Tab-separated table of C-alpha atoms and ligand atoms in Angstrom:
chain	number	residue	atom	x	y	z
A	257	MET	CA	-23.961	-42.271	-16.537
A	258	SER	CA	-27.220	-43.831	-15.289
A	259	LEU	CA	-27.958	-44.742	-11.637
A	260	LEU	CA	-27.424	-47.570	-9.977
A	261	LYS	CA	-30.900	-50.014	-9.165
A	262	PRO	CA	-30.529	-51.662	-6.011
A	263	LYS	CA	-31.883	-54.959	-5.166
A	264	LEU	CA	-35.507	-55.759	-4.869
A	265	SER	CA	-37.782	-58.905	-2.507
A	266	PRO	CA	-40.015	-59.992	-5.007
A	267	GLU	CA	-42.327	-58.444	-2.480
A	268	VAL	CA	-41.342	-55.077	-3.041
A	269	ALA	CA	-40.180	-55.235	-6.841
A	270	ASP	CA	-44.176	-56.608	-7.526
A	271	ALA	CA	-45.532	-53.523	-4.794
A	272	LEU	CA	-43.912	-51.214	-6.799
A	273	ALA	CA	-44.812	-52.640	-10.136
A	274	ASN	CA	-48.490	-52.686	-9.051
A	275	GLY	CA	-47.987	-49.062	-7.257
A	276	GLY	CA	-48.884	-50.673	-3.495
A	277	ALA	CA	-47.786	-49.180	-0.857
A	278	ILE	CA	-44.364	-49.495	0.673
A	279	VAL	CA	-42.470	-48.656	3.747
A	280	ALA	CA	-38.877	-48.228	3.982
A	281	LEU	CA	-37.183	-49.394	6.674
A	282	GLU	CA	-33.389	-48.297	7.852
A	283	SER	CA	-31.433	-51.207	9.713
A	284	THR	CA	-28.366	-48.685	11.616
A	285	ILE	CA	-30.978	-48.844	14.356
A	286	ILE	CA	-30.402	-52.927	14.114
A	287	THR	CA	-26.891	-53.365	13.903
A	288	HIS	CA	-26.282	-49.778	16.065
A	289	GLY	CA	-29.337	-48.698	17.973
A	290	MET	CA	-30.475	-51.774	20.291
A	291	PRO	CA	-29.051	-54.351	21.750
A	292	TYR	CA	-29.844	-58.346	20.511
A	293	PRO	CA	-32.505	-60.186	20.368
A	294	ALA	CA	-34.129	-56.888	21.218
A	295	ASN	CA	-33.317	-55.424	18.223
A	296	LEU	CA	-34.202	-58.757	15.523
A	297	GLU	CA	-37.582	-58.557	17.793
A	298	THR	CA	-38.014	-54.677	17.056
A	299	ALA	CA	-37.112	-55.672	13.456
A	300	LEU	CA	-40.191	-57.971	12.809
A	301	SER	CA	-42.584	-56.424	14.754
A	302	VAL	CA	-42.017	-53.073	12.704
A	303	GLU	CA	-42.558	-54.901	9.160
A	304	ALA	CA	-45.703	-56.943	11.018
A	305	VAL	CA	-47.310	-53.285	12.037
A	306	VAL	CA	-46.551	-52.003	8.137
A	307	ARG	CA	-48.300	-54.962	7.026
A	308	GLU	CA	-51.313	-55.006	9.530
A	309	ASN	CA	-51.856	-51.117	8.225
A	310	GLY	CA	-52.561	-52.140	4.357
A	311	ALA	CA	-48.220	-51.318	3.746
A	312	VAL	CA	-44.999	-53.858	2.459
A	313	PRO	CA	-42.559	-53.242	4.223
A	314	ALA	CA	-38.412	-52.734	2.413
A	315	THR	CA	-35.763	-53.183	5.318
A	316	ILE	CA	-32.830	-51.149	4.045
A	317	ALA	CA	-29.642	-52.538	3.963
A	318	VAL	CA	-25.812	-53.753	1.935
A	319	ILE	CA	-25.290	-57.426	2.561
A	320	ASP	CA	-21.979	-58.699	1.369
A	321	GLY	CA	-21.257	-55.879	-0.921
A	322	GLU	CA	-24.762	-55.531	-2.401
A	323	LEU	CA	-27.395	-53.514	-2.356
A	324	ARG	CA	-30.585	-54.307	-0.425
A	325	VAL	CA	-34.320	-53.044	-0.771
A	326	GLY	CA	-36.699	-55.330	1.310
A	327	LEU	CA	-34.985	-58.401	3.066
A	328	GLU	CA	-36.480	-61.653	4.382
A	329	HIS	CA	-36.885	-62.914	7.930
A	330	ASP	CA	-33.009	-65.478	8.005
A	331	GLU	CA	-31.446	-62.333	6.331
A	332	LEU	CA	-33.221	-59.958	9.597
A	333	GLU	CA	-31.387	-62.337	12.263
A	334	LYS	CA	-28.273	-62.963	10.521
A	335	LEU	CA	-28.071	-59.052	10.743
A	336	ALA	CA	-29.370	-58.886	13.816
A	337	GLN	CA	-26.572	-60.774	15.024
A	338	ALA	CA	-23.594	-60.039	12.890
A	339	LYS	CA	-20.782	-59.046	14.158
A	340	GLY	CA	-18.152	-55.958	12.801
A	341	VAL	CA	-20.657	-54.521	10.841
A	342	VAL	CA	-20.302	-51.234	9.119
A	343	LYS	CA	-22.603	-48.448	10.305
A	344	ALA	CA	-22.861	-46.776	5.800
A	345	SER	CA	-24.342	-43.173	5.826
A	346	GLY	CA	-25.234	-42.901	2.370
A	347	ARG	CA	-21.078	-41.160	1.446
A	348	ASP	CA	-19.962	-44.656	2.913
A	349	LEU	CA	-22.181	-47.470	0.490
A	350	ALA	CA	-19.877	-47.292	-3.096
A	351	VAL	CA	-17.025	-48.663	-0.240
A	352	ALA	CA	-19.012	-50.880	1.544
A	353	MET	CA	-20.070	-52.602	-2.185
A	354	VAL	CA	-16.603	-52.702	-3.295
A	355	ARG	CA	-15.277	-54.201	0.147
A	356	GLY	CA	-18.298	-56.651	0.545
A	357	GLN	CA	-19.371	-55.624	3.214
A	358	THR	CA	-22.759	-55.898	5.684
A	359	ALA	CA	-23.733	-52.234	6.261
A	360	GLY	CA	-26.279	-51.573	8.466
A	361	THR	CA	-27.772	-48.256	6.969
A	362	THR	CA	-28.621	-44.854	8.259
A	363	VAL	CA	-31.405	-42.736	7.595
A	364	SER	CA	-29.134	-40.621	4.646
A	365	ALA	CA	-28.285	-43.912	3.695
A	366	THR	CA	-32.040	-45.632	3.208
A	367	MET	CA	-33.376	-42.727	1.918
A	368	LEU	CA	-30.764	-42.389	-0.881
A	369	LEU	CA	-31.410	-46.361	-1.691
A	370	ALA	CA	-34.914	-46.078	-1.255
A	371	ASP	CA	-35.038	-42.843	-3.314
A	372	LEU	CA	-32.923	-45.118	-5.909
A	373	ALA	CA	-35.469	-47.245	-5.455
A	374	GLY	CA	-38.308	-45.301	-6.514
A	375	ILE	CA	-39.898	-45.817	-2.405
A	376	GLU	CA	-41.263	-42.590	-0.963
A	377	ILE	CA	-41.893	-42.853	2.775
A	378	PHE	CA	-39.604	-44.129	5.446
A	379	ALA	CA	-40.404	-45.292	8.615
A	380	THR	CA	-37.114	-44.742	11.662
A	381	GLY	CA	-37.505	-43.898	15.447
A	382	GLY	CA	-34.789	-40.928	15.596
A	383	VAL	CA	-33.149	-39.389	13.234
A	384	GLY	CA	-29.702	-37.883	13.306
A	385	GLY	CA	-28.909	-33.945	14.002
A	386	VAL	CA	-26.761	-31.067	15.055
A	387	HIS	CA	-24.827	-32.957	18.195
A	388	ARG	CA	-24.899	-30.366	21.832
A	389	GLY	CA	-21.086	-28.352	21.123
A	390	ALA	CA	-21.476	-28.497	17.135
A	391	GLU	CA	-20.327	-25.242	17.880
A	392	GLN	CA	-16.912	-26.481	18.310
A	393	THR	CA	-16.918	-30.181	16.885
A	394	PHE	CA	-19.136	-29.240	13.871
A	395	ASP	CA	-20.807	-32.842	14.347
A	396	ILE	CA	-23.831	-32.494	12.451
A	397	SER	CA	-25.513	-35.770	11.124
A	398	ALA	CA	-25.895	-36.299	7.382
A	399	ASP	CA	-28.887	-37.351	7.605
A	400	LEU	CA	-29.717	-33.593	7.873
A	401	THR	CA	-28.264	-32.985	4.518
A	402	GLU	CA	-29.975	-35.548	2.713
A	403	LEU	CA	-33.006	-34.632	4.037
A	404	GLY	CA	-31.935	-31.251	1.699
A	405	ARG	CA	-31.546	-33.532	-1.677
A	406	THR	CA	-33.786	-36.208	-1.296
A	407	LYS	CA	-36.925	-36.879	-1.529
A	408	THR	CA	-38.022	-39.046	0.791
A	409	ALA	CA	-40.599	-38.403	3.998
A	410	VAL	CA	-39.214	-39.142	7.372
A	411	VAL	CA	-41.233	-40.455	9.810
A	412	CYS	CA	-39.640	-40.125	13.432
A	413	ALA	CA	-40.418	-39.059	17.303
A	414	GLY	CA	-38.475	-35.801	16.955
A	415	VAL	CA	-34.929	-36.307	17.979
A	416	LYS	CA	-33.753	-37.290	20.839
A	417	SER	CA	-31.637	-34.184	23.434
A	418	ILE	CA	-28.338	-35.941	22.952
A	419	LEU	CA	-28.638	-33.079	20.214
A	420	ASP	CA	-29.040	-29.576	20.332
A	421	ILE	CA	-33.060	-29.597	19.276
A	422	ALA	CA	-33.237	-25.582	18.662
A	423	LYS	CA	-30.037	-26.139	16.159
A	424	THR	CA	-31.330	-29.415	14.719
A	425	LEU	CA	-34.711	-26.937	13.718
A	426	GLU	CA	-32.820	-24.565	12.256
A	427	TYR	CA	-30.416	-26.674	10.608
A	428	LEU	CA	-33.816	-28.233	8.713
A	429	GLU	CA	-35.012	-25.073	7.869
A	430	THR	CA	-31.708	-23.874	6.034
A	431	GLN	CA	-32.396	-27.537	4.242
A	432	ARG	CA	-35.605	-26.305	3.012
A	433	VAL	CA	-37.000	-29.171	4.593
A	434	PRO	CA	-40.662	-28.877	5.873
A	435	VAL	CA	-41.118	-30.518	9.962
A	436	ILE	CA	-44.480	-31.221	10.159
A	437	ALA	CA	-45.964	-32.806	13.496
A	438	TYR	CA	-48.929	-35.351	13.760
A	439	GLY	CA	-51.797	-34.025	15.772
A	440	THR	CA	-50.039	-31.776	17.285
A	441	GLU	CA	-48.306	-27.473	17.605
A	442	ASP	CA	-45.331	-29.628	19.420
A	443	PHE	CA	-42.158	-30.506	17.720
A	444	PRO	CA	-41.702	-34.074	20.741
A	445	ALA	CA	-38.017	-35.156	22.067
A	446	PHE	CA	-38.308	-39.010	21.366
A	447	PHE	CA	-39.024	-40.005	24.794
A	448	THR	CA	-40.800	-37.277	25.782
A	449	ARG	CA	-43.969	-35.590	23.847
A	450	GLN	CA	-42.681	-32.670	23.820
A	451	SER	CA	-39.098	-30.747	23.680
A	452	GLY	CA	-40.222	-27.072	24.711
A	453	TYR	CA	-40.034	-25.692	20.944
A	454	LYS	CA	-42.872	-26.164	18.165
A	455	ALA	CA	-42.786	-28.474	14.932
A	456	ASP	CA	-43.424	-25.596	11.650
A	457	HIS	CA	-46.594	-27.339	10.795
A	458	ARG	CA	-49.164	-28.936	12.268
A	459	LEU	CA	-51.456	-31.987	10.446
A	460	ASP	CA	-53.490	-34.449	12.078
A	461	THR	CA	-54.377	-36.915	9.275
A	462	ALA	CA	-52.168	-39.553	7.552
A	463	GLU	CA	-54.013	-38.344	4.464
A	464	GLU	CA	-53.446	-35.009	4.715
A	465	ILE	CA	-49.842	-35.862	5.164
A	466	ALA	CA	-49.829	-37.389	1.957
A	467	ARG	CA	-51.432	-34.378	-0.069
A	468	ALA	CA	-48.607	-32.154	1.375
A	469	MET	CA	-46.067	-34.552	-0.004
A	470	HIS	CA	-47.221	-34.677	-3.309
A	471	HIS	CA	-47.919	-31.410	-3.290
A	472	HIS	CA	-43.949	-30.761	-1.845
A	473	HIS	CA	-42.813	-32.906	-4.923
A	474	GLN	CA	-45.227	-31.378	-6.934
A	475	LEU	CA	-43.638	-27.737	-6.566
A	476	GLY	CA	-40.158	-28.953	-7.341
A	477	THR	CA	-38.913	-28.436	-4.377
A	478	GLY	CA	-36.051	-31.257	-4.659
A	479	THR	CA	-36.326	-31.635	-0.770
A	480	GLY	CA	-37.905	-34.297	1.876
A	481	LEU	CA	-39.765	-34.052	4.618
A	482	LEU	CA	-39.469	-35.000	8.157
A	483	ILE	CA	-43.077	-35.970	9.717
A	484	ALA	CA	-42.625	-36.136	14.006
A	485	ASN	CA	-44.765	-38.122	15.533
A	486	PRO	CA	-44.584	-38.454	19.182
A	487	ILE	CA	-44.396	-41.389	21.438
A	488	PRO	CA	-47.620	-42.580	22.555
A	489	GLU	CA	-49.037	-41.127	26.025
A	490	GLU	CA	-48.565	-44.434	28.073
A	491	ALA	CA	-44.942	-45.461	26.440
A	492	ALA	CA	-43.415	-41.803	26.858
A	493	LEU	CA	-40.673	-41.863	29.629
A	494	THR	CA	-40.771	-38.100	32.341
A	495	PRO	CA	-37.985	-35.363	31.799
A	496	ASP	CA	-37.158	-35.995	34.954
A	497	PHE	CA	-36.120	-39.573	33.939
A	498	ILE	CA	-34.864	-39.345	31.478
A	499	ASP	CA	-32.415	-36.285	30.999
A	500	GLY	CA	-30.629	-36.846	33.025
A	501	THR	CA	-29.100	-40.356	32.110
A	502	ILE	CA	-28.560	-38.556	27.923
A	503	ALA	CA	-26.625	-35.529	30.227
A	504	ASP	CA	-24.340	-38.378	31.858
A	505	ALA	CA	-24.143	-40.188	29.040
A	506	VAL	CA	-23.276	-36.995	27.282
A	507	ARG	CA	-20.778	-36.549	29.265
A	508	GLU	CA	-18.845	-39.202	29.516
A	509	ALA	CA	-19.056	-39.225	25.668
A	510	ASP	CA	-16.867	-35.543	25.740
A	511	GLU	CA	-14.438	-37.149	28.513
A	512	ARG	CA	-14.048	-40.210	26.491
A	513	GLY	CA	-13.300	-37.794	23.372
A	514	ILE	CA	-15.612	-40.097	21.110
A	515	GLY	CA	-16.959	-38.595	18.220
A	516	ARG	CA	-17.785	-38.537	14.387
A	517	LYS	CA	-19.621	-41.821	13.519
A	518	GLU	CA	-18.467	-43.144	17.010
A	519	LEU	CA	-20.848	-41.248	18.890
A	520	THR	CA	-24.711	-41.819	18.061
A	521	PRO	CA	-24.142	-45.638	19.043
A	522	PHE	CA	-22.383	-44.771	22.011
A	523	LEU	CA	-25.018	-42.553	23.286
A	524	LEU	CA	-27.677	-45.114	22.017
A	525	ALA	CA	-25.673	-48.042	24.511
A	526	ARG	CA	-24.861	-45.842	27.099
A	527	ILE	CA	-28.733	-44.143	28.048
A	528	ASN	CA	-30.378	-48.002	27.219
A	529	GLU	CA	-27.515	-49.327	30.584
A	530	LEU	CA	-28.054	-46.361	32.493
A	531	SER	CA	-32.209	-46.042	32.337
A	532	LYS	CA	-31.738	-50.364	32.591
A	533	GLY	CA	-33.601	-51.015	29.775
A	534	GLU	CA	-36.475	-48.706	30.195
A	535	SER	CA	-35.068	-46.282	27.170
A	536	LEU	CA	-35.121	-49.312	24.891
A	537	LYS	CA	-39.000	-50.446	25.409
A	538	ALA	CA	-39.842	-46.311	24.669
A	539	ASN	CA	-37.627	-46.798	21.709
A	540	ILE	CA	-39.719	-50.054	20.427
A	541	GLU	CA	-42.842	-48.105	21.446
A	542	LEU	CA	-42.434	-45.761	19.532
A	543	VAL	CA	-40.524	-47.302	16.654
A	544	ARG	CA	-43.879	-49.106	15.705
A	545	ASN	CA	-46.192	-46.025	16.444
A	546	ASN	CA	-44.141	-44.662	13.796
A	547	ALA	CA	-44.265	-47.471	11.124
A	548	ARG	CA	-47.876	-47.170	11.735
A	549	LEU	CA	-48.374	-43.526	10.421
A	550	ALA	CA	-45.791	-44.820	7.675
A	551	ALA	CA	-47.995	-47.124	6.762
A	552	LYS	CA	-51.276	-45.480	6.933
A	553	MET	CA	-49.336	-42.665	4.339
A	554	ALA	CA	-48.314	-44.620	2.030
A	555	VAL	CA	-51.976	-46.119	1.941
A	556	ALA	CA	-53.257	-42.442	0.943
A	557	TYR	CA	-50.431	-41.517	-1.069
A	558	ALA	CA	-50.576	-45.261	-2.972
A	559	ALA	CA	-53.886	-44.010	-3.804
A	560	LEU	CA	-53.914	-40.651	-4.851
A	561	LYS	CA	-50.965	-41.653	-7.320
A	562	LYS	CA	-53.452	-44.011	-9.016
A	563	GLY	CA	-55.889	-40.597	-8.971
B	230	LIG	N1	-31.062	-41.522	16.570
B	230	LIG	C1	-31.811	-42.970	17.219
B	230	LIG	N2	-31.403	-44.375	16.820
B	230	LIG	C2	-30.998	-44.666	15.784
B	230	LIG	C3	-29.965	-44.201	15.187
B	230	LIG	C4	-29.813	-42.225	15.963
B	230	LIG	O1	-32.630	-42.648	17.980
B	230	LIG	O2	-31.134	-45.878	15.356
B	230	LIG	C5	-29.396	-43.847	14.295
B	230	LIG	C6	-30.134	-43.696	12.910
B	230	LIG	O3	-29.500	-44.751	11.954
B	230	LIG	C7	-29.505	-42.585	12.298
B	230	LIG	C8	-27.487	-42.282	12.374
B	230	LIG	O4	-29.135	-42.333	10.322
B	230	LIG	O5	-27.784	-43.008	13.922
B	230	LIG	C9	-27.066	-41.174	12.786
B	230	LIG	O6	-25.996	-41.362	13.183
B	230	LIG	P1	-25.047	-40.157	12.834
B	230	LIG	O7	-25.913	-39.481	14.733
B	230	LIG	O8	-23.628	-40.813	13.630
B	230	LIG	O9	-25.019	-39.347	11.918
B	231	LIG	MN1	-21.742	-37.425	13.361
């Protein structure tokens, strides 16, 4: 059976046909990760950062049951304000198509669709991971298993301590996903530049990361790569400020019995409320920072492939 081809925007189709630099972007961050209008402003500003750095942005989503790679301005606007939008990981896409749903795509679904379109680099804020208490709940994000089977390089700012960071790194090791920190030895923790854990590897330039991607795929590993880019110093929050807030949000979710796909959106929204918007500001800056690195990687990778 042949694989589906998502519908490409003209700009993305053109870049793909010409071996241009492209960066995929997810949409659950728009539909479930940030409130309106910050979500729309962020989506537009992240696309602008990708362009400023020489690549074409490809925001991925499901619109009225159609798999889409590359959205127009008015479509982003609609998505940012839409009510009752589905949060789709890879496994939810087929049903969303049948039911004609509109869905924000998680890291897992975005990787899958980017791969079907032929896009190899993807920028986001934070990936899902192994939740705290997973030894009881078994809550491990499908983002991690997707990274173990889909050849996309995902640029993130590490993972939030809403997750069990040590277990997340162990799980990525089992899934054969290299974790490469950019310009540092430390694995970053989203709002902060350090998590207390080291990344597996350190690389210092976008060109080196592009070369590592190339070799990784030449080796037939079949897996993705996780690129951890620490939040810029001036936007970082202090652990004193954010750790307590995160712990409060996690406790509240537990008391209210929130689980499965509702858990991460609940925690993100609660952290934003409890931090009085400080976490949102940091979140926006780190996504822009990741888009910048991803675009530079995409430019270097496109040049490498053209030889
Ligand atoms: N973490 C964030 N921001 C996000 C997400 C996670 O800091 O927006 C979103 C991403 O789309 C990610 C998804 O792929 O949540 C993971 O959800 P879950 O934990 O249910 O797998
Ligand atoms: Mn989960």
